[in-house]
Coordinates of C-alpha atoms in Angstrom, one line a residue:
Chain A
X28 CA -18.9 -137.6 -44.5
X29 CA -19.6 -140.8 -42.9
X30 CA -16.9 -142.5 -45.0
X31 CA -14.6 -139.6 -44.6
X32 CA -14.6 -140.1 -40.9
X33 CA -14.1 -143.8 -41.0
X34 CA -11.4 -144.0 -43.6
X35 CA -8.7 -142.0 -41.8
X36 CA -9.3 -144.2 -38.8
X37 CA -9.0 -147.3 -40.9
X38 CA -6.0 -145.9 -42.6
X39 CA -4.3 -145.2 -39.3
X40 CA -5.0 -148.7 -38.2
X41 CA -3.7 -150.1 -41.5
X42 CA -0.6 -148.1 -41.1
X43 CA -0.1 -149.2 -37.6
X44 CA -0.5 -152.8 -38.7
X45 CA 1.9 -152.2 -41.5
X46 CA 4.6 -150.9 -39.2
X47 CA 4.1 -153.6 -36.7
X48 CA 4.5 -156.2 -39.4
X49 CA 7.4 -154.6 -41.2
X50 CA 9.8 -153.8 -38.3
X51 CA 10.2 -157.3 -36.8
X52 CA 10.7 -158.5 -40.4
X53 CA 13.6 -156.1 -41.0
X54 CA 15.8 -156.6 -38.0
X55 CA 16.5 -160.4 -38.1
X56 CA 17.0 -160.1 -41.9
X57 CA 19.9 -157.6 -41.9
X58 CA 21.0 -157.1 -45.4
X59 CA 24.0 -159.3 -45.9
X60 CA 26.1 -158.0 -48.8
X61 CA 26.8 -161.0 -51.0
X62 CA 30.3 -160.9 -52.4
X63 CA 30.0 -161.2 -56.1
X64 CA 32.4 -162.5 -58.7
X65 CA 33.6 -160.1 -61.3
X66 CA 31.7 -161.8 -64.2
X67 CA 28.4 -161.0 -62.5
X68 CA 29.2 -157.3 -62.7
X69 CA 30.9 -157.4 -66.1
X70 CA 29.8 -154.3 -68.1
X71 CA 29.9 -155.9 -71.5
X72 CA 27.1 -157.8 -73.3
X73 CA 28.5 -161.2 -72.7
X74 CA 26.9 -164.3 -71.3
X75 CA 28.8 -166.4 -68.7
X76 CA 28.3 -170.0 -67.8
X77 CA 29.8 -172.4 -65.3
X78 CA 30.3 -169.6 -62.7
X79 CA 32.4 -167.5 -65.1
X80 CA 34.5 -170.2 -66.7
X81 CA 32.7 -170.0 -70.0
X82 CA 32.3 -166.7 -71.8
X83 CA 30.2 -166.2 -75.0
X84 CA 28.5 -163.5 -76.9
X85 CA 24.9 -162.5 -76.2
X86 CA 23.4 -164.2 -79.2
X87 CA 24.4 -167.8 -79.5
X88 CA 21.6 -169.2 -81.8
X89 CA 23.9 -169.6 -84.8
X90 CA 26.5 -171.3 -82.6
X91 CA 24.0 -174.1 -81.8
X92 CA 23.3 -174.4 -85.4
X93 CA 27.0 -174.9 -86.1
X94 CA 27.1 -177.6 -83.5
X95 CA 24.1 -179.4 -84.8
X96 CA 25.4 -179.3 -88.4
X97 CA 28.7 -180.8 -87.4
X98 CA 27.3 -183.3 -85.0
X99 CA 24.6 -184.5 -87.3
X100 CA 26.7 -184.8 -90.4
X101 CA 29.5 -186.5 -88.6
X102 CA 27.1 -188.8 -86.7
X103 CA 25.4 -189.9 -89.9
X104 CA 28.9 -190.5 -91.4
X105 CA 30.0 -192.7 -88.5
X106 CA 26.7 -194.5 -88.3
X107 CA 26.0 -195.3 -91.9
X108 CA 29.2 -195.0 -94.0
X109 CA 31.9 -196.1 -91.6
X110 CA 30.8 -199.6 -91.1
X111 CA 30.8 -200.3 -94.8
X112 CA 34.1 -198.4 -95.4
X113 CA 35.8 -200.0 -92.4
X114 CA 34.9 -203.5 -93.6
X115 CA 35.5 -203.0 -97.2
X116 CA 38.4 -200.6 -97.3
X117 CA 40.3 -200.0 -94.1
X118 CA 39.4 -199.3 -90.4
X119 CA 41.8 -196.4 -90.5
X120 CA 39.1 -194.4 -92.2
X121 CA 36.8 -194.1 -89.1
X122 CA 39.9 -193.8 -86.9
X123 CA 41.2 -190.7 -88.8
X124 CA 37.6 -189.4 -89.1
X125 CA 37.2 -189.8 -85.3
X126 CA 40.4 -187.9 -84.6
X127 CA 39.5 -185.1 -86.9
X128 CA 36.0 -184.9 -85.4
X129 CA 37.3 -184.7 -81.9
X130 CA 39.9 -182.0 -82.9
X131 CA 37.2 -180.0 -84.7
X132 CA 34.9 -180.0 -81.7
X133 CA 37.7 -179.2 -79.3
X134 CA 38.8 -176.2 -81.3
X135 CA 35.3 -175.0 -81.8
X136 CA 34.5 -175.2 -78.1
X137 CA 37.8 -173.5 -77.2
X138 CA 37.2 -170.7 -79.7
X139 CA 33.7 -170.2 -78.5
X140 CA 34.1 -170.4 -74.8
X141 CA 37.3 -168.5 -74.2
X142 CA 37.9 -164.8 -73.7
X143 CA 38.9 -163.4 -77.0
X144 CA 41.2 -160.8 -75.4
X145 CA 38.7 -158.3 -73.9
X146 CA 40.2 -155.2 -72.5
X147 CA 38.7 -154.3 -69.1
X148 CA 37.2 -150.8 -69.0
X149 CA 39.1 -148.0 -67.3
X150 CA 38.6 -147.3 -63.6
X151 CA 37.0 -143.9 -62.9
X152 CA 40.4 -142.5 -61.8
X153 CA 42.1 -143.6 -65.0
X154 CA 39.3 -142.2 -67.1
X155 CA 39.5 -138.9 -65.2
X156 CA 43.2 -138.8 -65.7
X157 CA 42.9 -139.4 -69.5
X158 CA 40.2 -136.7 -69.8
X159 CA 42.5 -134.3 -68.0
X160 CA 45.4 -135.0 -70.3
X161 CA 43.2 -134.6 -73.4
X162 CA 42.0 -131.3 -72.1
X163 CA 45.6 -130.2 -71.6
X164 CA 46.6 -131.2 -75.2
X165 CA 43.5 -129.7 -76.8
X166 CA 43.7 -126.5 -74.9
X167 CA 40.8 -124.4 -73.5
X168 CA 37.6 -124.6 -75.6
X169 CA 34.9 -121.9 -75.6
X170 CA 31.2 -122.6 -75.5
X171 CA 30.0 -124.1 -78.7
X172 CA 33.4 -125.1 -79.8
X173 CA 33.6 -128.8 -80.4
X174 CA 37.1 -130.3 -79.8
X175 CA 38.4 -132.6 -82.5
X176 CA 38.0 -136.4 -82.2
X177 CA 40.2 -137.9 -79.6
X178 CA 43.2 -139.6 -81.2
X179 CA 46.8 -140.1 -80.4
X180 CA 49.4 -140.8 -83.0
X181 CA 52.2 -143.2 -82.4
X182 CA 55.0 -144.3 -84.8
X183 CA 55.4 -148.0 -84.9
X184 CA 58.2 -149.4 -87.0
X185 CA 58.2 -146.2 -89.2
X186 CA 54.5 -146.2 -89.8
X187 CA 52.2 -143.6 -88.2
X188 CA 49.4 -145.4 -86.4
X189 CA 46.4 -143.5 -84.9
X190 CA 45.1 -144.7 -81.5
X191 CA 41.5 -143.9 -81.1
X192 CA 39.7 -143.2 -77.8
X193 CA 36.9 -145.6 -77.0
X194 CA 34.0 -143.7 -75.4
X195 CA 32.4 -146.8 -74.0
X196 CA 35.5 -148.2 -72.3
X197 CA 37.1 -144.8 -71.7
X198 CA 40.5 -145.9 -72.9
X199 CA 42.8 -145.2 -75.8
X200 CA 42.6 -148.4 -77.7
X201 CA 46.0 -150.1 -78.2
X202 CA 46.9 -150.6 -81.8
X203 CA 45.0 -153.4 -83.6
X204 CA 42.3 -153.3 -80.9
X205 CA 38.7 -152.6 -81.8
X206 CA 35.4 -152.2 -80.1
X207 CA 32.9 -154.9 -80.9
X208 CA 29.4 -153.3 -80.9
X209 CA 27.7 -156.7 -80.4
X210 CA 29.6 -157.6 -77.3
X211 CA 30.2 -154.0 -76.3
X212 CA 33.8 -154.7 -75.4
X213 CA 37.2 -153.5 -76.7
X214 CA 39.1 -156.6 -77.9
X215 CA 42.8 -156.8 -78.4
X216 CA 43.9 -157.7 -82.0
X217 CA 40.3 -157.8 -83.0
X218 CA 39.7 -159.9 -86.0
X219 CA 35.9 -160.1 -86.3
X220 CA 32.8 -161.2 -84.5
X221 CA 31.9 -164.6 -85.6
X222 CA 28.3 -165.7 -85.1
X223 CA 29.0 -169.2 -86.1
X224 CA 31.4 -169.5 -83.2
X225 CA 29.2 -167.3 -81.0
X226 CA 32.0 -165.1 -79.8
X227 CA 34.5 -162.4 -81.0
X228 CA 37.7 -163.6 -82.5
X229 CA 40.6 -161.8 -81.1
X230 CA 44.1 -162.2 -79.8
X231 CA 43.5 -165.0 -77.4
X232 CA 41.3 -167.3 -79.5
X233 CA 42.4 -166.5 -83.1
X234 CA 44.6 -169.6 -83.3
X235 CA 41.7 -171.8 -82.0
X236 CA 39.4 -170.2 -84.6
X237 CA 41.9 -170.8 -87.4
X238 CA 42.6 -174.4 -86.4
X239 CA 38.9 -174.9 -86.2
X240 CA 38.2 -173.8 -89.7
X241 CA 41.2 -175.6 -91.0
X242 CA 40.3 -178.9 -89.4
X243 CA 36.7 -178.5 -90.3
X244 CA 37.6 -178.1 -94.0
X245 CA 39.7 -181.2 -93.8
X246 CA 36.8 -183.0 -92.0
X247 CA 34.2 -181.8 -94.6
X248 CA 36.5 -182.9 -97.5
X249 CA 37.1 -186.2 -95.8
X250 CA 33.4 -186.9 -95.2
X251 CA 32.5 -185.8 -98.7
X252 CA 35.1 -187.9 -100.3
X253 CA 34.3 -191.1 -98.4
X254 CA 30.6 -190.7 -98.8
X255 CA 31.0 -190.5 -102.5
X256 CA 33.4 -193.5 -102.4
X257 CA 30.8 -195.4 -100.4
X258 CA 28.1 -194.6 -102.9
X259 CA 30.3 -195.6 -105.8
X260 CA 31.4 -198.8 -104.2
X261 CA 27.9 -199.8 -103.2
X262 CA 26.5 -199.0 -106.6
X263 CA 29.3 -201.0 -108.3
X264 CA 28.3 -204.0 -106.3
X265 CA 24.6 -203.9 -106.4
X266 CA 23.9 -201.8 -109.5
X267 CA 22.9 -198.2 -109.2
X268 CA 19.2 -198.4 -109.9
X269 CA 18.4 -201.6 -108.1
X270 CA 19.8 -200.0 -104.9
X271 CA 17.1 -197.5 -105.0
X272 CA 14.3 -200.1 -105.1
X273 CA 15.6 -201.9 -102.0
X274 CA 14.2 -202.1 -98.5
X275 CA 13.4 -199.0 -96.3
X276 CA 16.8 -199.2 -94.7
X277 CA 18.6 -198.6 -98.0
X278 CA 16.2 -195.7 -98.8
X279 CA 17.0 -194.3 -95.4
X280 CA 20.7 -194.8 -96.1
X281 CA 20.3 -193.0 -99.4
X282 CA 18.5 -190.1 -97.7
X283 CA 21.3 -189.7 -95.2
X284 CA 23.8 -189.9 -97.9
X285 CA 22.1 -187.1 -99.8
X286 CA 21.9 -185.0 -96.7
X287 CA 25.6 -185.5 -96.0
X288 CA 26.6 -184.7 -99.5
X289 CA 24.5 -181.6 -99.6
X290 CA 25.8 -180.2 -96.3
X291 CA 29.4 -181.1 -97.2
X292 CA 29.2 -179.6 -100.7
X293 CA 28.0 -176.2 -99.6
X294 CA 30.3 -176.2 -96.6
X295 CA 33.4 -177.0 -98.5
X296 CA 33.2 -174.0 -100.7
X297 CA 32.7 -171.6 -97.8
X298 CA 34.9 -173.2 -95.2
X299 CA 37.8 -174.0 -97.5
X300 CA 37.5 -170.4 -98.9
X301 CA 37.6 -169.0 -95.4
X302 CA 40.6 -171.1 -94.4
X303 CA 42.4 -169.9 -97.4
X304 CA 41.6 -166.3 -96.6
X305 CA 42.8 -166.7 -93.0
X306 CA 45.9 -168.5 -94.1
X307 CA 46.7 -165.4 -96.2
X308 CA 46.0 -163.1 -93.3
X309 CA 48.2 -165.1 -90.9
X310 CA 51.0 -165.2 -93.4
X311 CA 50.9 -161.4 -93.8
X312 CA 50.1 -160.8 -90.1
X313 CA 47.0 -158.9 -90.7
X314 CA 43.5 -159.0 -89.0
X315 CA 40.3 -159.3 -91.0
X316 CA 39.5 -155.9 -89.7
X317 CA 42.7 -154.4 -91.2
X318 CA 42.3 -156.2 -94.5
X319 CA 38.7 -155.1 -95.0
X320 CA 39.7 -151.5 -94.2
X321 CA 42.7 -151.7 -96.4
X322 CA 44.9 -150.3 -93.6
X323 CA 48.2 -151.6 -94.9
X324 CA 47.4 -151.9 -98.6
X325 CA 49.8 -150.2 -101.0
X326 CA 46.8 -148.5 -102.6
X327 CA 46.7 -146.1 -99.7
X328 CA 50.1 -144.6 -100.3
X329 CA 53.5 -145.5 -101.5
X330 CA 55.1 -145.9 -98.1
X331 CA 52.2 -147.8 -96.6
X332 CA 53.2 -151.2 -95.2
X333 CA 52.3 -153.4 -92.3
X334 CA 54.4 -152.5 -89.3
X335 CA 53.5 -155.6 -87.4
X336 CA 54.6 -158.1 -90.0
X337 CA 57.8 -160.0 -89.1
X338 CA 59.0 -159.9 -92.7
X339 CA 58.7 -163.5 -93.7
X340 CA 55.7 -165.8 -93.9
X341 CA 57.0 -168.5 -91.6
X342 CA 57.7 -166.2 -88.7
X343 CA 54.3 -164.7 -89.1
X344 CA 52.6 -168.1 -89.1
X345 CA 54.6 -169.2 -86.1
X346 CA 53.9 -166.0 -84.2
X347 CA 50.2 -166.3 -84.8
X348 CA 49.8 -170.0 -84.1
X349 CA 52.6 -171.0 -81.7
X350 CA 53.3 -167.7 -80.0
X351 CA 52.8 -167.3 -76.2
X352 CA 49.2 -167.3 -75.2
X353 CA 48.5 -164.3 -73.0
X354 CA 46.2 -164.7 -70.0
X355 CA 42.8 -163.2 -69.7
X356 CA 42.8 -159.6 -68.6
X357 CA 39.3 -159.5 -67.2
X358 CA 39.7 -162.0 -64.3
X359 CA 36.1 -163.3 -64.6
X360 CA 36.2 -165.5 -61.5
X361 CA 37.8 -163.0 -59.2
X362 CA 35.8 -161.5 -56.4
X363 CA 34.6 -157.9 -56.5
X364 CA 36.3 -155.8 -53.8
X365 CA 33.5 -154.1 -51.8
X366 CA 34.9 -150.6 -51.8
X367 CA 36.2 -150.2 -55.3
X368 CA 33.7 -148.2 -57.5
X369 CA 32.8 -150.2 -60.6
X370 CA 34.0 -148.6 -63.9
X371 CA 30.9 -149.8 -65.9
X372 CA 29.4 -146.9 -67.8
X373 CA 29.6 -144.2 -65.2
X374 CA 32.2 -141.6 -64.8
X375 CA 32.7 -139.2 -61.9
X376 CA 33.3 -136.5 -64.4
X377 CA 35.0 -134.5 -61.7
X378 CA 38.5 -134.5 -63.1
X379 CA 41.4 -135.7 -61.0
X380 CA 39.6 -136.0 -57.7
X381 CA 41.6 -137.5 -54.9
X382 CA 40.3 -140.8 -53.9
X383 CA 39.8 -142.3 -50.4
X384 CA 37.2 -144.2 -48.5
X385 CA 34.7 -141.3 -48.8
X386 CA 35.2 -141.5 -52.5
X387 CA 33.2 -144.7 -52.7
X388 CA 30.2 -143.0 -51.1
X389 CA 30.6 -140.0 -53.4
X390 CA 30.6 -142.5 -56.2
X391 CA 27.3 -143.8 -55.1
X392 CA 25.9 -140.3 -55.0
X393 CA 27.4 -139.6 -58.4
X394 CA 25.8 -142.8 -59.6
X395 CA 22.5 -141.5 -58.5
X396 CA 23.1 -138.2 -60.3
X397 CA 24.3 -139.9 -63.5
X398 CA 21.5 -142.4 -63.5
X399 CA 19.0 -139.6 -63.1
X400 CA 20.6 -137.8 -66.0
X401 CA 20.3 -141.0 -68.1
X402 CA 16.6 -141.3 -67.4
X403 CA 16.0 -137.6 -68.1
X404 CA 18.0 -137.6 -71.3
X405 CA 16.2 -140.7 -72.6
X406 CA 12.9 -139.2 -71.8
X407 CA 13.4 -135.7 -73.1
X408 CA 15.8 -136.2 -76.1
X409 CA 14.8 -139.3 -78.0
X410 CA 15.7 -137.9 -81.3
X411 CA 19.1 -136.5 -80.7
X412 CA 21.8 -138.5 -82.2
X413 CA 24.4 -136.1 -81.2
X414 CA 28.1 -136.0 -82.1
X415 CA 30.3 -138.3 -80.1
X416 CA 32.3 -135.6 -78.6
X417 CA 31.9 -134.6 -75.0
X418 CA 30.7 -131.2 -73.9
X419 CA 31.7 -131.5 -70.3
X420 CA 31.4 -133.8 -67.4
X421 CA 27.8 -134.8 -67.9
X422 CA 28.0 -135.4 -71.6
X423 CA 29.8 -138.7 -71.6
X424 CA 26.5 -140.2 -70.8
X425 CA 25.0 -138.5 -73.8
X426 CA 27.8 -139.9 -75.9
X427 CA 27.1 -143.3 -74.7
X428 CA 23.4 -143.2 -75.4
X429 CA 23.7 -141.6 -78.8
X430 CA 26.6 -143.8 -79.9
X431 CA 24.7 -146.9 -78.9
X432 CA 22.2 -145.8 -81.5
X433 CA 23.4 -145.6 -85.0
X434 CA 26.0 -148.3 -85.0
X435 CA 24.2 -150.8 -82.8
X436 CA 21.4 -150.9 -85.4
X437 CA 23.8 -152.9 -87.5
X438 CA 24.6 -155.2 -84.6
X439 CA 21.2 -156.7 -83.8
X440 CA 20.3 -157.1 -87.4
X441 CA 23.3 -159.1 -88.4
X442 CA 23.0 -162.3 -86.5
X443 CA 19.5 -162.9 -87.7
X444 CA 20.5 -162.9 -91.3
X445 CA 20.0 -166.4 -92.6
X446 CA 22.9 -166.7 -94.9
X447 CA 23.6 -169.9 -96.7
X448 CA 27.2 -169.0 -97.2
X449 CA 28.9 -169.0 -93.8
X450 CA 32.1 -167.6 -95.2
X451 CA 30.6 -164.5 -96.6
X452 CA 28.3 -164.0 -93.7
X453 CA 31.2 -164.3 -91.3
X454 CA 33.0 -161.6 -93.2
X455 CA 29.6 -159.8 -93.3
X456 CA 29.6 -159.8 -89.5
X457 CA 32.3 -157.2 -89.8
X458 CA 29.5 -154.8 -90.7
X459 CA 28.2 -155.2 -87.2
X460 CA 31.4 -154.7 -85.3
X461 CA 31.9 -151.0 -86.1
X462 CA 33.4 -149.0 -83.3
X463 CA 30.9 -146.4 -82.2
X464 CA 32.8 -143.5 -83.8
X465 CA 33.4 -141.7 -87.0
X466 CA 34.4 -144.8 -89.0
X467 CA 30.8 -145.4 -89.7
X468 CA 31.4 -144.2 -93.2
X469 CA 33.0 -147.5 -94.0
X470 CA 29.7 -149.1 -93.9
X471 CA 28.5 -147.7 -97.1
X472 CA 31.9 -148.4 -98.7
X473 CA 31.9 -152.0 -97.6
X474 CA 28.3 -152.5 -98.6
X475 CA 29.4 -153.0 -102.2
X476 CA 31.7 -155.9 -101.8
X477 CA 30.6 -157.7 -98.8
X478 CA 27.4 -159.2 -100.0
X479 CA 24.1 -158.1 -101.3
X480 CA 22.4 -160.1 -98.6
X481 CA 23.0 -157.5 -96.0
X482 CA 19.8 -155.7 -96.7
X483 CA 18.9 -154.6 -93.2
X484 CA 22.2 -152.7 -93.2
X485 CA 21.7 -149.9 -95.8
X486 CA 19.0 -148.0 -94.0
X487 CA 21.0 -148.2 -90.8
X488 CA 24.2 -147.3 -92.5
X489 CA 22.7 -144.1 -93.9
X490 CA 22.3 -142.3 -90.6
X491 CA 25.9 -143.2 -90.0
X492 CA 27.1 -141.6 -93.2
X493 CA 25.2 -138.4 -92.5
X494 CA 26.5 -138.7 -89.0
X495 CA 30.0 -138.6 -90.2
X496 CA 29.7 -135.2 -92.0
X497 CA 27.8 -133.4 -89.3
X498 CA 30.2 -132.7 -86.5
X499 CA 28.5 -129.6 -85.3
X500 CA 24.8 -130.3 -86.0
X501 CA 23.3 -133.3 -84.3
X502 CA 21.9 -135.6 -87.0
X503 CA 18.2 -135.5 -86.2
X504 CA 17.2 -138.9 -87.4
X505 CA 14.5 -141.0 -85.9
X506 CA 15.8 -144.5 -85.7
X507 CA 13.6 -147.0 -84.0
X508 CA 16.5 -149.3 -83.1
X509 CA 18.4 -146.5 -81.4
X510 CA 15.2 -145.8 -79.4
X511 CA 15.6 -149.2 -78.1
X512 CA 19.1 -148.5 -76.9
X513 CA 17.9 -145.3 -75.3
X514 CA 15.2 -147.2 -73.6
X515 CA 17.7 -149.7 -72.5
X516 CA 19.8 -147.0 -71.1
X517 CA 16.9 -145.4 -69.3
X518 CA 16.0 -148.7 -67.8
X519 CA 19.6 -149.1 -66.7
X520 CA 19.4 -145.7 -65.2
X521 CA 16.2 -146.5 -63.4
X522 CA 17.8 -149.7 -62.1
X523 CA 20.8 -147.9 -60.9
X524 CA 18.6 -145.3 -59.2
X525 CA 16.7 -148.0 -57.4
X526 CA 19.8 -149.7 -56.3
X527 CA 21.5 -146.5 -54.9
Chain B
X29 CA 56.9 -153.6 -41.9
X30 CA 56.8 -151.0 -44.6
X31 CA 53.5 -152.2 -45.7
X32 CA 52.1 -151.9 -42.3
X33 CA 53.2 -148.2 -42.2
X34 CA 51.4 -147.8 -45.5
X35 CA 48.2 -149.5 -44.2
X36 CA 48.2 -147.1 -41.3
X37 CA 48.6 -144.2 -43.6
X38 CA 45.7 -145.4 -45.7
X39 CA 43.4 -145.0 -42.8
X40 CA 43.9 -141.3 -42.5
X41 CA 45.5 -140.2 -45.7
X42 CA 44.4 -138.5 -48.8
X43 CA 45.6 -140.2 -52.0
X44 CA 46.0 -139.2 -55.5
X45 CA 47.0 -141.4 -58.4
X46 CA 49.5 -141.1 -61.2
X47 CA 49.2 -143.3 -64.3
X48 CA 52.1 -144.5 -66.4
X49 CA 50.7 -145.2 -69.8
X50 CA 51.7 -147.8 -72.3
X51 CA 54.4 -147.2 -74.9
X52 CA 53.3 -148.5 -78.3
X53 CA 56.3 -147.4 -80.3
X54 CA 57.6 -151.0 -80.5
X55 CA 54.3 -152.4 -81.6
X56 CA 51.7 -154.2 -79.5
X57 CA 54.1 -155.7 -77.0
X58 CA 53.6 -154.7 -73.4
X59 CA 55.8 -151.9 -72.6
X60 CA 55.4 -148.8 -70.3
X61 CA 56.6 -145.3 -70.8
X62 CA 59.7 -144.5 -68.8
X63 CA 59.0 -140.8 -68.8
X64 CA 59.2 -139.6 -65.2
X65 CA 55.8 -138.1 -64.2
X66 CA 55.8 -134.5 -62.9
X67 CA 53.8 -135.4 -59.8
X68 CA 56.5 -137.7 -58.5
X69 CA 59.3 -135.2 -58.8
X70 CA 59.2 -134.1 -55.3
X71 CA 58.8 -137.6 -54.0
X72 CA 61.4 -139.9 -55.5
X73 CA 64.5 -140.3 -57.5
X74 CA 64.1 -140.2 -61.3
X75 CA 66.7 -142.9 -61.8
X76 CA 65.0 -145.3 -59.4
X77 CA 61.7 -144.9 -61.2
X78 CA 63.1 -145.5 -64.6
X79 CA 64.9 -148.6 -63.4
X80 CA 61.7 -150.0 -62.0
X81 CA 59.8 -149.4 -65.2
X82 CA 62.6 -150.7 -67.4
X83 CA 62.8 -153.9 -65.3
X84 CA 59.0 -154.4 -65.7
X85 CA 59.4 -153.8 -69.5
X86 CA 62.1 -156.4 -69.6
X87 CA 60.0 -158.9 -67.7
X88 CA 57.0 -158.4 -70.0
X89 CA 59.3 -158.7 -73.1
X90 CA 60.5 -162.0 -71.7
X91 CA 56.9 -163.2 -71.3
X92 CA 56.0 -162.4 -74.9
X93 CA 59.2 -163.4 -76.5
X94 CA 59.0 -165.5 -79.6
X95 CA 61.7 -168.1 -79.5
X96 CA 62.4 -171.8 -79.4
X97 CA 60.8 -172.2 -76.0
X98 CA 57.5 -170.5 -76.8
X99 CA 57.2 -172.4 -80.2
X100 CA 57.8 -175.7 -78.5
X101 CA 55.2 -174.9 -75.9
X102 CA 52.8 -173.9 -78.5
X103 CA 53.3 -177.0 -80.6
X104 CA 53.1 -179.3 -77.7
X105 CA 49.9 -177.6 -76.5
X106 CA 48.4 -177.9 -80.0
X107 CA 49.2 -181.6 -80.2
X108 CA 47.6 -182.3 -76.8
X109 CA 44.6 -180.2 -77.9
X110 CA 45.5 -177.6 -75.2
X111 CA 44.7 -180.0 -72.4
X112 CA 48.3 -179.8 -71.2
X113 CA 47.5 -176.4 -69.7
X114 CA 45.2 -178.2 -67.2
X115 CA 48.4 -179.5 -65.5
X116 CA 51.0 -176.8 -66.2
X117 CA 51.1 -173.1 -66.4
X118 CA 51.9 -171.2 -69.5
X119 CA 55.2 -169.4 -69.7
X120 CA 53.4 -166.1 -69.7
X121 CA 51.6 -166.9 -66.4
X122 CA 55.0 -167.9 -64.8
X123 CA 56.5 -164.6 -65.8
X124 CA 53.4 -162.7 -64.5
X125 CA 54.0 -164.3 -61.1
X126 CA 57.6 -163.2 -61.2
X127 CA 56.4 -159.7 -62.0
X128 CA 54.0 -159.7 -59.1
X129 CA 56.8 -160.7 -56.8
X130 CA 59.0 -158.0 -58.1
X131 CA 56.4 -155.3 -57.6
X132 CA 55.8 -156.5 -54.1
X133 CA 59.5 -156.3 -53.4
X134 CA 59.8 -152.9 -54.9
X135 CA 56.9 -151.6 -52.8
X136 CA 58.3 -152.9 -49.6
X137 CA 61.9 -151.7 -50.2
X138 CA 61.5 -148.5 -52.0
X139 CA 58.0 -147.1 -52.6
X140 CA 56.3 -147.7 -49.3
X141 CA 58.8 -145.7 -47.2
X142 CA 58.3 -142.8 -49.7
X143 CA 54.5 -143.0 -49.2
X144 CA 53.9 -144.5 -52.6
X145 CA 52.3 -147.7 -53.8
X146 CA 52.7 -149.4 -57.2
X147 CA 49.7 -151.4 -58.4
X148 CA 50.4 -154.5 -60.6
X149 CA 49.5 -153.6 -64.2
X150 CA 47.6 -156.9 -64.6
X151 CA 45.0 -155.6 -62.2
X152 CA 44.4 -152.7 -64.6
X153 CA 44.3 -154.9 -67.7
X154 CA 47.9 -154.1 -68.6
X155 CA 46.9 -150.6 -69.6
X156 CA 48.7 -148.5 -67.0
X157 CA 51.1 -148.7 -64.0
X158 CA 49.1 -147.0 -61.3
X159 CA 51.1 -145.3 -58.6
X160 CA 49.1 -144.2 -55.6
X161 CA 50.5 -141.2 -53.6
X162 CA 49.7 -141.1 -50.0
X163 CA 49.7 -137.7 -48.2
X164 CA 50.0 -138.0 -44.5
X165 CA 47.2 -136.1 -43.0
X166 CA 47.5 -137.6 -39.6
X167 CA 50.0 -135.0 -38.4
X168 CA 47.4 -132.2 -38.7
X169 CA 44.6 -134.2 -37.0
X170 CA 46.7 -134.9 -33.9

């Protein structure tokens, strides 16, 4: 009783003190809304540096490995082999080597740091307009009826091409575009996601990627050839065995030589092979994605041909390498307009609502509602990997969380694969780039010829395969990796709630 | 002048938006559908709309054209390790500026007096041509 009497008094005092302290704090520090640049609110999973000038994928560990390999091997070559070769053969050798090296680094950095051709996500009004049009074409649906997957067919140069709807970006993807599950963006003329370059390879940086691998193959062959030449010349002069018994410097030289030879030998097979493969792709105007899927192969049907090819190999090459370079569509360094609602992952889900100033406040309220839904869904339905099709206004969120699940399991597992064969693992990266839709079945198919090293993939691919068949019944599979994405979404939801 | 009218309207007007989607029948080049949207039927002339879209399509085709000029630019850029673009604009960027000017002109002369506003497709990632329809509410509120 004694305490009971005192405490309320103390509490009151504490409260009074609190309010006295807090109110003077608030008024001078009026919340000044900082104008952000668009890269800071970018919805994809990219990393930006230098205030939005540089754009890379989320996981860049392998890119640093690439840099280290190239720098170390080239550095050893210039430091240990070039002096000998320059004095005994010709100084043109280090000069050419230098030019090649600079070109390789330039192309690598350009391929890694530039925007691959990311398509910005639809604004809420656009998304609502598309949903309305889809509803019109599909007709009214009763309860429990699941509308077919959203596709549009278009005839290009006599070939029927299916345009798929991207549930994350809320757009119908242009032909040849694909959604990268690692970067969570739709990329134009998507080729593949390359961990060695630390970025997606798409329309805007394909030529840099190709020139990088081409020049790197030349550089590796160059270094390999001249290191061997160096060893041969040196051993001719001093005798092979006696060279080994010399001073520590020569032992060190031999060690470096061995390292260079080993790196170059393994790189040559993979990189030269990859360059050859991409030369074939360029000459037939296909992307790695299309080639792997066999989209234009004659095995699919008699009349199946590539509608994008210009007919002859020279025009195809020129178009790919010397064609006009389109500018970036995402305007990373532009400023965010204060009253435009961010497309991100939310939809208003209210159909064709008229937009005005009030709309932006409504959007904030909608954000609140959607965020709460996110959190509730994540909390109550951890096991539901439901079909990607929408049941109504609220369901797009469910689609997002569930789709993040099965296919993103492939994503995170891929970059951590320690593959000694960069070429194959680069192609193997394709496994990770699946669009979060019904094409999951390709995983199992491609398992067989990509590489046996993709061991983390099979368990993850299985839910996808079952996922494919079960349009009506949600595939009730417990997948720990998808739990993570649900957790992520619930965290995002909570963050949004706190910010509204 | 016309834009000022539009800005005044924006204060008290309800807006709705029409989206003109991309036309992929010629491949991946940037081209918009010339089909006249139903929502604009009461507002403007079909011919005028088609002419605007067709001009835009022609400008985008010019930007993406493969020809001697673009090859020359590409080769030159490759030889200078793409550093040349630090000093000069790409052909595509130059055409985009032309397009921005054209759209501004069209808005001032034709669309604003009709209570419409064209948004430059580049601001929508070259996915759609967004036409905002302003409905004047101010008459009722006075």
